[in-house]
Coordinates of C-alpha atoms and ligand atoms in Angstrom, one line a residue:
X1 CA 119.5 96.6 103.6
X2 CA 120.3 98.0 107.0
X3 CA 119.4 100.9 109.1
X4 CA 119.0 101.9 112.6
X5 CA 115.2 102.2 113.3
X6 CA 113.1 99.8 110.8
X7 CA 109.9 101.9 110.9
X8 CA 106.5 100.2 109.6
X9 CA 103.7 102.3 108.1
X10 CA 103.4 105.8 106.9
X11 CA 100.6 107.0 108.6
X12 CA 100.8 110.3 110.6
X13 CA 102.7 108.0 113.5
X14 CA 105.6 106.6 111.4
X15 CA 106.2 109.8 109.3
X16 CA 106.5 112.1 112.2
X17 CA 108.9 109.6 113.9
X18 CA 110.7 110.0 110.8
X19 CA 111.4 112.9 110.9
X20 CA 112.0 113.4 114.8
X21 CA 114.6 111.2 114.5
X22 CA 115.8 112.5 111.2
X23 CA 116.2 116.1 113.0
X24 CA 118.1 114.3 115.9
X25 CA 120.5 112.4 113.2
X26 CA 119.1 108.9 113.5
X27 CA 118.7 106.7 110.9
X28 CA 115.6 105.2 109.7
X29 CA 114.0 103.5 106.9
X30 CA 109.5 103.4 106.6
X31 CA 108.1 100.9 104.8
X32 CA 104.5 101.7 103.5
X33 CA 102.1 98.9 102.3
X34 CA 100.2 101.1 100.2
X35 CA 100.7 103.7 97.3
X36 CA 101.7 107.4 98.1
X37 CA 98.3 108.2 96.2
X38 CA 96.3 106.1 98.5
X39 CA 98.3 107.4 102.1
X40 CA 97.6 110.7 100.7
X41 CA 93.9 110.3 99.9
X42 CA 93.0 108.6 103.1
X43 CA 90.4 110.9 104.7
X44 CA 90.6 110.9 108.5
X45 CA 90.3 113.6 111.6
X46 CA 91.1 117.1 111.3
X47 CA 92.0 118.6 114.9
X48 CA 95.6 119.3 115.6
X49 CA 96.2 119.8 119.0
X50 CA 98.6 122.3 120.8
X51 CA 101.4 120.0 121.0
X52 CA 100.6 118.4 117.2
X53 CA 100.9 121.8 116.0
X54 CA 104.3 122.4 118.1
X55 CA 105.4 119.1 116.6
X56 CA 104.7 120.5 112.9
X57 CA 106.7 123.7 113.6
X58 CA 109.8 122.1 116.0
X59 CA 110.3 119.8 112.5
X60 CA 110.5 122.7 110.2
X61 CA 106.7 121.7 108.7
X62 CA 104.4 124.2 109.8
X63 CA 104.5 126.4 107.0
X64 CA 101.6 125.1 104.9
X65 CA 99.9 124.3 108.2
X66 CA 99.9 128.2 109.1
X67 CA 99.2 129.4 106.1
X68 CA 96.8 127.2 105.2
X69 CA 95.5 125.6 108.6
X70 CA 92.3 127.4 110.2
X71 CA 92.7 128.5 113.7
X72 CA 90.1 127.2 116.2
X73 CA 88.7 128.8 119.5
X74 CA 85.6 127.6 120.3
X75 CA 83.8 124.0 120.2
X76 CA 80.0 124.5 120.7
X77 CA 77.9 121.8 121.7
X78 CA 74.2 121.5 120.9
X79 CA 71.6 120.1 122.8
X80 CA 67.5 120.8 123.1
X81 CA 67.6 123.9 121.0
X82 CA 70.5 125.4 123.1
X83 CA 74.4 126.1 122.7
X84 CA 77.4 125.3 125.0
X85 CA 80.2 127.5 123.7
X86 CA 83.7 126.6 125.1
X87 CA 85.8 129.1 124.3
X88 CA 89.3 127.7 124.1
X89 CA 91.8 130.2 124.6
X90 CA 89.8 132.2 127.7
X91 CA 89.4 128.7 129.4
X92 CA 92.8 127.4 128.0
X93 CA 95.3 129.8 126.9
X94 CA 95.6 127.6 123.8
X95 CA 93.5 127.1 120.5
X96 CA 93.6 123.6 118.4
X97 CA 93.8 124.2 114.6
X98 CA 91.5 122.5 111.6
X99 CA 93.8 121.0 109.1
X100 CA 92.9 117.9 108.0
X101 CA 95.0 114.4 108.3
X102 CA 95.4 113.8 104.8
X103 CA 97.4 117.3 104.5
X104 CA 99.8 116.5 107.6
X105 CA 100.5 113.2 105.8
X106 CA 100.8 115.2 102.2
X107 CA 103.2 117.6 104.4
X108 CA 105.4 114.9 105.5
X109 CA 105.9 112.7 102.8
X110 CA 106.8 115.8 100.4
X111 CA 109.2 116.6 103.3
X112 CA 110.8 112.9 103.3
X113 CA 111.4 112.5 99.6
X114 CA 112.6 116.2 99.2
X115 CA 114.9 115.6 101.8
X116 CA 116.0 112.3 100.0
X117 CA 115.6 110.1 102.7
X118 CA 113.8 106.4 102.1
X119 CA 110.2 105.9 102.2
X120 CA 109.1 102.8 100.4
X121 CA 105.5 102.3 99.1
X122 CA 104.0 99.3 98.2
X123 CA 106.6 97.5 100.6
X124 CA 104.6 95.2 102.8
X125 CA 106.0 94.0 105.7
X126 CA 105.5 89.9 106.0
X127 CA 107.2 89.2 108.7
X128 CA 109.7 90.3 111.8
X129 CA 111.9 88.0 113.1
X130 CA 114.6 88.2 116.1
X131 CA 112.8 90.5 117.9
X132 CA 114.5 89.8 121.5
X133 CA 117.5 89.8 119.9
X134 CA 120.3 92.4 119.0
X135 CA 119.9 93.0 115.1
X136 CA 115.9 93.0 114.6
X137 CA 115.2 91.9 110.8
X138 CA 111.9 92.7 108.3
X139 CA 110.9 90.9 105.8
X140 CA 109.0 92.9 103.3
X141 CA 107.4 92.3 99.6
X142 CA 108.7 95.2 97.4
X143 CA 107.7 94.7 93.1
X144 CA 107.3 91.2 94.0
X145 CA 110.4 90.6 95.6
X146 CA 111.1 89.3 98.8
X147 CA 113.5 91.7 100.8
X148 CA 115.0 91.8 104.4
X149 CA 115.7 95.1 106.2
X150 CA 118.0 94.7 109.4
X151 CA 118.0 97.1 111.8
X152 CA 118.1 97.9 115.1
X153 CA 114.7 98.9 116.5
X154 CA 111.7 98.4 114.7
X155 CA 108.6 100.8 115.1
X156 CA 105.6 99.6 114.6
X157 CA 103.9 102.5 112.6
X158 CA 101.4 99.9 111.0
X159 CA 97.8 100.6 112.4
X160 CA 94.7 98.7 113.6
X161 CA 95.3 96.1 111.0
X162 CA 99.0 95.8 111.0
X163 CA 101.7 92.9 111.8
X164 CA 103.6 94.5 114.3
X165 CA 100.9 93.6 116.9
X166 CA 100.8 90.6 116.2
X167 CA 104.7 89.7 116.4
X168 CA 105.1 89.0 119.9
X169 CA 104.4 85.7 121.7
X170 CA 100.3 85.5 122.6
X171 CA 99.8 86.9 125.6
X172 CA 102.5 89.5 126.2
X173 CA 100.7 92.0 125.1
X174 CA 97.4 92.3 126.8
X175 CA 93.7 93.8 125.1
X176 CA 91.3 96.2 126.2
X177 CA 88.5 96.9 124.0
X178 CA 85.3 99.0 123.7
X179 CA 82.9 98.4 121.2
X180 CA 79.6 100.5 119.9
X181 CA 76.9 99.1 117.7
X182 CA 77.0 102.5 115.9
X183 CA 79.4 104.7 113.4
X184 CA 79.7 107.9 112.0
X185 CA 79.3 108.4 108.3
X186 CA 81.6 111.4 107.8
X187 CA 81.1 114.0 104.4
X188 CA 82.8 116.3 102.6
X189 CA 80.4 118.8 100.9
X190 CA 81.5 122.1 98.6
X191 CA 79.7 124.4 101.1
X192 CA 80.7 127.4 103.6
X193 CA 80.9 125.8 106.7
X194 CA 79.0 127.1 109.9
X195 CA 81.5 129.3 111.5
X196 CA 82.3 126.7 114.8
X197 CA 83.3 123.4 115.6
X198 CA 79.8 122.1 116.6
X199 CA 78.8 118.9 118.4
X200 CA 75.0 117.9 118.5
X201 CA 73.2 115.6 121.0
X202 CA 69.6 115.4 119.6
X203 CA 67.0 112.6 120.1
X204 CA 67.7 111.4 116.7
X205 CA 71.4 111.1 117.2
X206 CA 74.3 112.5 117.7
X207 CA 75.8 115.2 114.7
X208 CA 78.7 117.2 114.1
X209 CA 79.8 119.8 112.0
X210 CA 83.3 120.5 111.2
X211 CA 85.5 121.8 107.9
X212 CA 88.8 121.5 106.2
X213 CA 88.7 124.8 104.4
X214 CA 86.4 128.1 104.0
X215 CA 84.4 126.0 101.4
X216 CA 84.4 122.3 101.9
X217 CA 82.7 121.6 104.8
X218 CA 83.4 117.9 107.2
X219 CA 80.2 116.9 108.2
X220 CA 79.4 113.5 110.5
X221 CA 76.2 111.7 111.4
X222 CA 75.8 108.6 114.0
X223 CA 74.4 106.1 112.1
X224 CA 73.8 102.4 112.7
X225 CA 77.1 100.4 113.0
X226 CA 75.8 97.8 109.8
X227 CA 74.9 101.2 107.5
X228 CA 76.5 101.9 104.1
X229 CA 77.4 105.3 103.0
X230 CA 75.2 104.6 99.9
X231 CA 72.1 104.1 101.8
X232 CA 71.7 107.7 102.0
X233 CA 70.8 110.0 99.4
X234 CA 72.4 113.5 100.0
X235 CA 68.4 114.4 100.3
X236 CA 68.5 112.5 103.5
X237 CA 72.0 113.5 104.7
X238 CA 71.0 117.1 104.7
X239 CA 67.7 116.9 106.3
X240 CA 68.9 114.5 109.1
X241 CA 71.6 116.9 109.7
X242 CA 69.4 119.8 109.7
X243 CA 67.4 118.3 112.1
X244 CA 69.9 117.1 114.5
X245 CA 72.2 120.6 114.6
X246 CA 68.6 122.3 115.7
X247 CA 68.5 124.3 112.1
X248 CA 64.5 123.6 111.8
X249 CA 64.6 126.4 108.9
X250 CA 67.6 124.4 107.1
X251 CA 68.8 128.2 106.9
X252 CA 71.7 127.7 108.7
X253 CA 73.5 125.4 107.6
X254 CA 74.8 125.6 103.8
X255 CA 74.4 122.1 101.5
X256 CA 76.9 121.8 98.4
X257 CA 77.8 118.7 96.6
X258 CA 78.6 116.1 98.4
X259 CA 82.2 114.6 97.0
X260 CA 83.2 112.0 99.4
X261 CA 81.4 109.8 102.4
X262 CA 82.5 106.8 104.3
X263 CA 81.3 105.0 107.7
X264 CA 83.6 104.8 110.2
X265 CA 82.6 101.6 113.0
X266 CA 82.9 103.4 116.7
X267 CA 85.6 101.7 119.1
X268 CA 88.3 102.1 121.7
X269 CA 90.9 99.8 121.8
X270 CA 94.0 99.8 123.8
X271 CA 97.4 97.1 123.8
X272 CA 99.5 97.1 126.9
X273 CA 102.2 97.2 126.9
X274 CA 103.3 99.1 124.1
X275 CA 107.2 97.4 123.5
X276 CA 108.3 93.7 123.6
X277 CA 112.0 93.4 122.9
X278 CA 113.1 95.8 120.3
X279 CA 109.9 96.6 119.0
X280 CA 107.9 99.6 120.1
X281 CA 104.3 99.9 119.1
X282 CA 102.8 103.7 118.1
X283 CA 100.0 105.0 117.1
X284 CA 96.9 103.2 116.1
X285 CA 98.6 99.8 116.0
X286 CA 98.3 99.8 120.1
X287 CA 95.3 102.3 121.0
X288 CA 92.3 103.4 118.5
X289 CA 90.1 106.0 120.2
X290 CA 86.2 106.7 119.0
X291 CA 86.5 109.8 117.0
X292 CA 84.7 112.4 119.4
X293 CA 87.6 114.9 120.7
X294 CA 89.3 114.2 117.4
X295 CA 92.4 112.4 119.2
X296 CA 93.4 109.3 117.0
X297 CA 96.3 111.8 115.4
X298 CA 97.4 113.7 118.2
X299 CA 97.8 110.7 120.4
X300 CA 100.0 109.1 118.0
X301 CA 102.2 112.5 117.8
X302 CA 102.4 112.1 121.5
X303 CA 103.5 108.3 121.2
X304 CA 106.2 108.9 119.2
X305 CA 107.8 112.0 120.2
X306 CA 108.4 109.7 123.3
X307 CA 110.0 107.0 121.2
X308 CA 112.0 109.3 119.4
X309 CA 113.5 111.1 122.8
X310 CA 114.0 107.4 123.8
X311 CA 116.0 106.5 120.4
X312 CA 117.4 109.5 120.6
X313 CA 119.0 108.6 124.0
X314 CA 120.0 105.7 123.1
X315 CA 122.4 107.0 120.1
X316 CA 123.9 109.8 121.9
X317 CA 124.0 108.7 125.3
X318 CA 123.9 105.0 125.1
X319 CA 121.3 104.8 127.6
X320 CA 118.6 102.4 127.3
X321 CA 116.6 103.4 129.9
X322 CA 114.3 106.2 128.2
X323 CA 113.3 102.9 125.8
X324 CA 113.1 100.6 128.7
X325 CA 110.5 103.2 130.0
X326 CA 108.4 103.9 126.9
X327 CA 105.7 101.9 127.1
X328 CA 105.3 103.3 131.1
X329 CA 105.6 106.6 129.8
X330 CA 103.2 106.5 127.3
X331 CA 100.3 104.7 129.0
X332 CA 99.0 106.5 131.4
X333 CA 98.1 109.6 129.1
X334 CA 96.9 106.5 126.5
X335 CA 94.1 105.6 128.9
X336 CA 93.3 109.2 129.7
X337 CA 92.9 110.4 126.3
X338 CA 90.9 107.5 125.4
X339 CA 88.6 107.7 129.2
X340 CA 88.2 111.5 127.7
X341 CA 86.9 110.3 123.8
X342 CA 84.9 107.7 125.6
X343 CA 83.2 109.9 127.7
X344 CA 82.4 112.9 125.2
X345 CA 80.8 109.9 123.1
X346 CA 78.5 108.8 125.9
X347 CA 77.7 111.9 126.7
X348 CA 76.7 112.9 123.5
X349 CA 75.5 110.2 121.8
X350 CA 71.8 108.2 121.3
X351 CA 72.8 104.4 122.7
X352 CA 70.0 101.5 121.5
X353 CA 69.3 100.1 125.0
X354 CA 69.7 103.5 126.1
X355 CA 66.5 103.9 129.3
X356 CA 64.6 107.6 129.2
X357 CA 66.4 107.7 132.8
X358 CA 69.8 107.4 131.1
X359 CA 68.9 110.2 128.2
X360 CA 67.7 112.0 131.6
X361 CA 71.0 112.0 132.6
X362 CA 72.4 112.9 129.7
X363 CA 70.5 116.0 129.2
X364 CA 71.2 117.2 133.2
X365 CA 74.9 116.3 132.4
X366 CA 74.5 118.9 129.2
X367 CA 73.2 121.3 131.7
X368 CA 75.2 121.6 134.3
X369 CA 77.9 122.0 131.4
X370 CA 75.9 124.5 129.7
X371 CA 75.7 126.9 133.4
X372 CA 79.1 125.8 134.7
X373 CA 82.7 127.6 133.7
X374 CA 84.7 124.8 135.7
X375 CA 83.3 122.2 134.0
X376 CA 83.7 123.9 130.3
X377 CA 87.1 124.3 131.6
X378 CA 87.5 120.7 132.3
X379 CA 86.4 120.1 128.7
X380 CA 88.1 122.4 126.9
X381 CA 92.0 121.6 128.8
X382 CA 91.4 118.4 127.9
X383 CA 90.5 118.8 124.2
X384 CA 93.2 121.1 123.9
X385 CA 96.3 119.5 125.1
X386 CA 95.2 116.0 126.4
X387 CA 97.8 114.7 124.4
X388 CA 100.6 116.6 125.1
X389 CA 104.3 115.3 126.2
X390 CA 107.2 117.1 127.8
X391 CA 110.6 116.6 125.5
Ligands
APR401 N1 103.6 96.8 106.0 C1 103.8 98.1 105.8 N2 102.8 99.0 106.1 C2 101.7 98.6 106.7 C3 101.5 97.3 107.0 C4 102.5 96.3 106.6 N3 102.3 95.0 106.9 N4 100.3 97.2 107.6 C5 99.7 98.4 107.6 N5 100.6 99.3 107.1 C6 100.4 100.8 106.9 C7 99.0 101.2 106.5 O1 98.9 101.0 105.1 C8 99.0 102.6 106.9 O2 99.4 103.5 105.9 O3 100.6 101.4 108.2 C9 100.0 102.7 108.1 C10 99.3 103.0 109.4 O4 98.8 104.3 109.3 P1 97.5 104.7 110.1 O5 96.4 103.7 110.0 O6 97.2 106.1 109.6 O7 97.9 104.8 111.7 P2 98.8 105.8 112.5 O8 100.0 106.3 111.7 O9 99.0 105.2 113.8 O10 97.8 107.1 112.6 C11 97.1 107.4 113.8 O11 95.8 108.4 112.1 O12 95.1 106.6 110.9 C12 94.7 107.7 111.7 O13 92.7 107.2 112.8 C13 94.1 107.2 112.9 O14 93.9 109.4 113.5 C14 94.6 108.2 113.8 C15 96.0 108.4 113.4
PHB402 C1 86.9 116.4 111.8 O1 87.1 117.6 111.5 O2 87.1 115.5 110.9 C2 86.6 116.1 113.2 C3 86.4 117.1 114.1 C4 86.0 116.7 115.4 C5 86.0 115.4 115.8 C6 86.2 114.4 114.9 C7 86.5 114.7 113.6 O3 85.6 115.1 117.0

């Protein structure tokens, strides 16, 4: 098997590089560990930033996205008993849009196959070898069977917990990490949402309320990082998160059945650099961002419509230097959209060794934002198109 970019996983980063390149007329072949079912059913993030939702229309994908995506232009934050309400496109001129991971991924697969171009599932990649050299090669497990993809750039597409990372000698690729003794058990109820993206800093944690649709709400709580989504009965989900969004009347907020939960560990991570011979790294296999600000996707849409202008360049020009440069392109916006997530979840969140002086300063933070336009502004630009990249 040969091709010309080898690309690993078929998350958000390694189907959208897919199909950049596809549009551009370069080759590629993505090799998925898991099942289309399982992709596809993956629960994640639901913010699409301006430049994800350009990305999603400059491939021809947008349709489903438009129709069915909700357009959003505000993101309230909530904190003793009063609302912050940044209103996107008067500070911004541009508006994010809910529509949730697991749809973008839906989107892009259906595109792939339609289009009769290889995706392989259950095709793990075991091993890359020659990576300095000219003709890059994966090993992958496909039915059992051992198989070897040559090619001449790999991408690695393949996550946190992916090989890719790992394929370069130790120490070329250097670690930064951020860890948080909490998580966020995240929901999915049959209920109206509220009508706005809502953040909450209360004394009893942080809480957020979000949606995928006009009736299935996306609802998170900070819980302990060692907590189990089972250790709460839905009893206990609503009333915690009636509490924390300041609804003491539980009258605002709607309750439904609740049809999926999971617990989500808080970190930041980031690899540096990003490439190491022919291998480029995107996505969350070199950078995982703590959910607040909703960037894990749109940061990996930003890493790969880099490598793709880089690929790109190299087939029709037969210039290496846009790939040479990709890792210093990409970096600097890495660390700023993850100094951004990190700082809206200190900001907004209840820390264990957290002092009354720090919670003090917390709270004057939330008020100076609550009375100040430039710093709303400074929020909202940066939630809206933190991510973005110039093609
Ligand atoms: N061989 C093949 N595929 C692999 C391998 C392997 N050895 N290891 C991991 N994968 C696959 C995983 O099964 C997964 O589908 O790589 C894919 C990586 O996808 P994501 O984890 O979704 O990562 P990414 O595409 O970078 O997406 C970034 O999406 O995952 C969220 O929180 C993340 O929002 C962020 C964004
Ligand atoms: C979501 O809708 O899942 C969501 C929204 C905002 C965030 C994180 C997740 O900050």
């Amino acid at each position: 098997m040969r091709t010309q970019v080898g690309i690993v996983g078929a998350g958000p980063a390694g189907l959208f590089l897919s199909h950049l390149l596809a549009r551009q007329g370069v080759d590629s072949i993505v090799l998925e560990a898991q099942s289309r079912a399982y992709v596809e059913g993956r629960v994640r993030a639901g913010v699409l930033e301006a430049g994800t939702i350009d990305t999603m229309n400059n491939i021809g994908l947008g349709a489903r996205m438009r129709a069915e995506g909700m357009v959003d232009d505000s993101l309230n934050i909530r904190f003793r008993g009063k609302e912050i309400r940044l209103d996107l496109p008067g500070l911004t001129g541009r508006h994010v849009m809910i529509y949730g991971q697991q749809e973008v991924v839906k989107d892009l697969i259906a595109a792939r196959l339609a289009e009769g171009l290889p995706l392989l599932f259950e095709a793990t990649v075991e091993g890359i070898e020659d990576i300095q050299g000219p003709r890059p090669r994966l090993r992958f497990r496909k039915d059992g069977v051992e198989q070897v993809l040559e090619c001449d750039f790999v991408a690695g597409c393949d996550g946190f917990h992916g090989v890719c990372r790992q394929a370069p000698p130790e120490g070329v690729i250097r670690s930064f990490v951020k860890t948080y003794d909490f998580a966020w058990l995240g929901v999915l109820a049959r209920a109206a949402p509220i009508a706005d993206m809502t953040y909450a800093s209360h004394d009893r944690g942080f809480a957020l309320c979000s949606r995928r649709s006009p009736k299935v709400s996306r609802l998170y709580l900070q819980v302990p990082g060692s907590d189990a989504p089972e250790n709460w009965t839905d009893r206990q989900f609503w009333d915690e998160l009636h509490a924390r969004m300041f609804d003491t009347q539980a009258q605002e907020i709607q309750e439904g059945e609740i049809f999926q939960r999971d617990v989500a560990r808080l970190r930041a991570y980031i690899a540096d650099p990003m490439q190491y011979g022919r291998l480029f790294l995107a996505g969350d296999a070199c950078h995982i961002v703590p959910p607040a600000g909703a960037k894990g996707l749109n940061m990996a849409v930003g890493d790969v419509r880099t490598l793709a202008r880089g690929l790109v360049a190299f087939y029709r020009e037969g210039s290496r230097a846009g790939l040479d440069r990709y890792s210093a392109d990409c970096i600097d916006r890495v660390w700023k959209t993850i100094r951004y997530s990190v700082a809206l979840t200190g900001l907004l969140h209840r820390f264990d060794e957290q002092t009354p002086f720090e919670r003090g300063m917390q709270m004057a933070e939330l008020e100076f934002l609550h009375g100040s336009p430039a710093a709303q502004r400074v929020i909202a630009e940066q939630y809206v198109r933190l991510s973005d990249v110039s093609d």
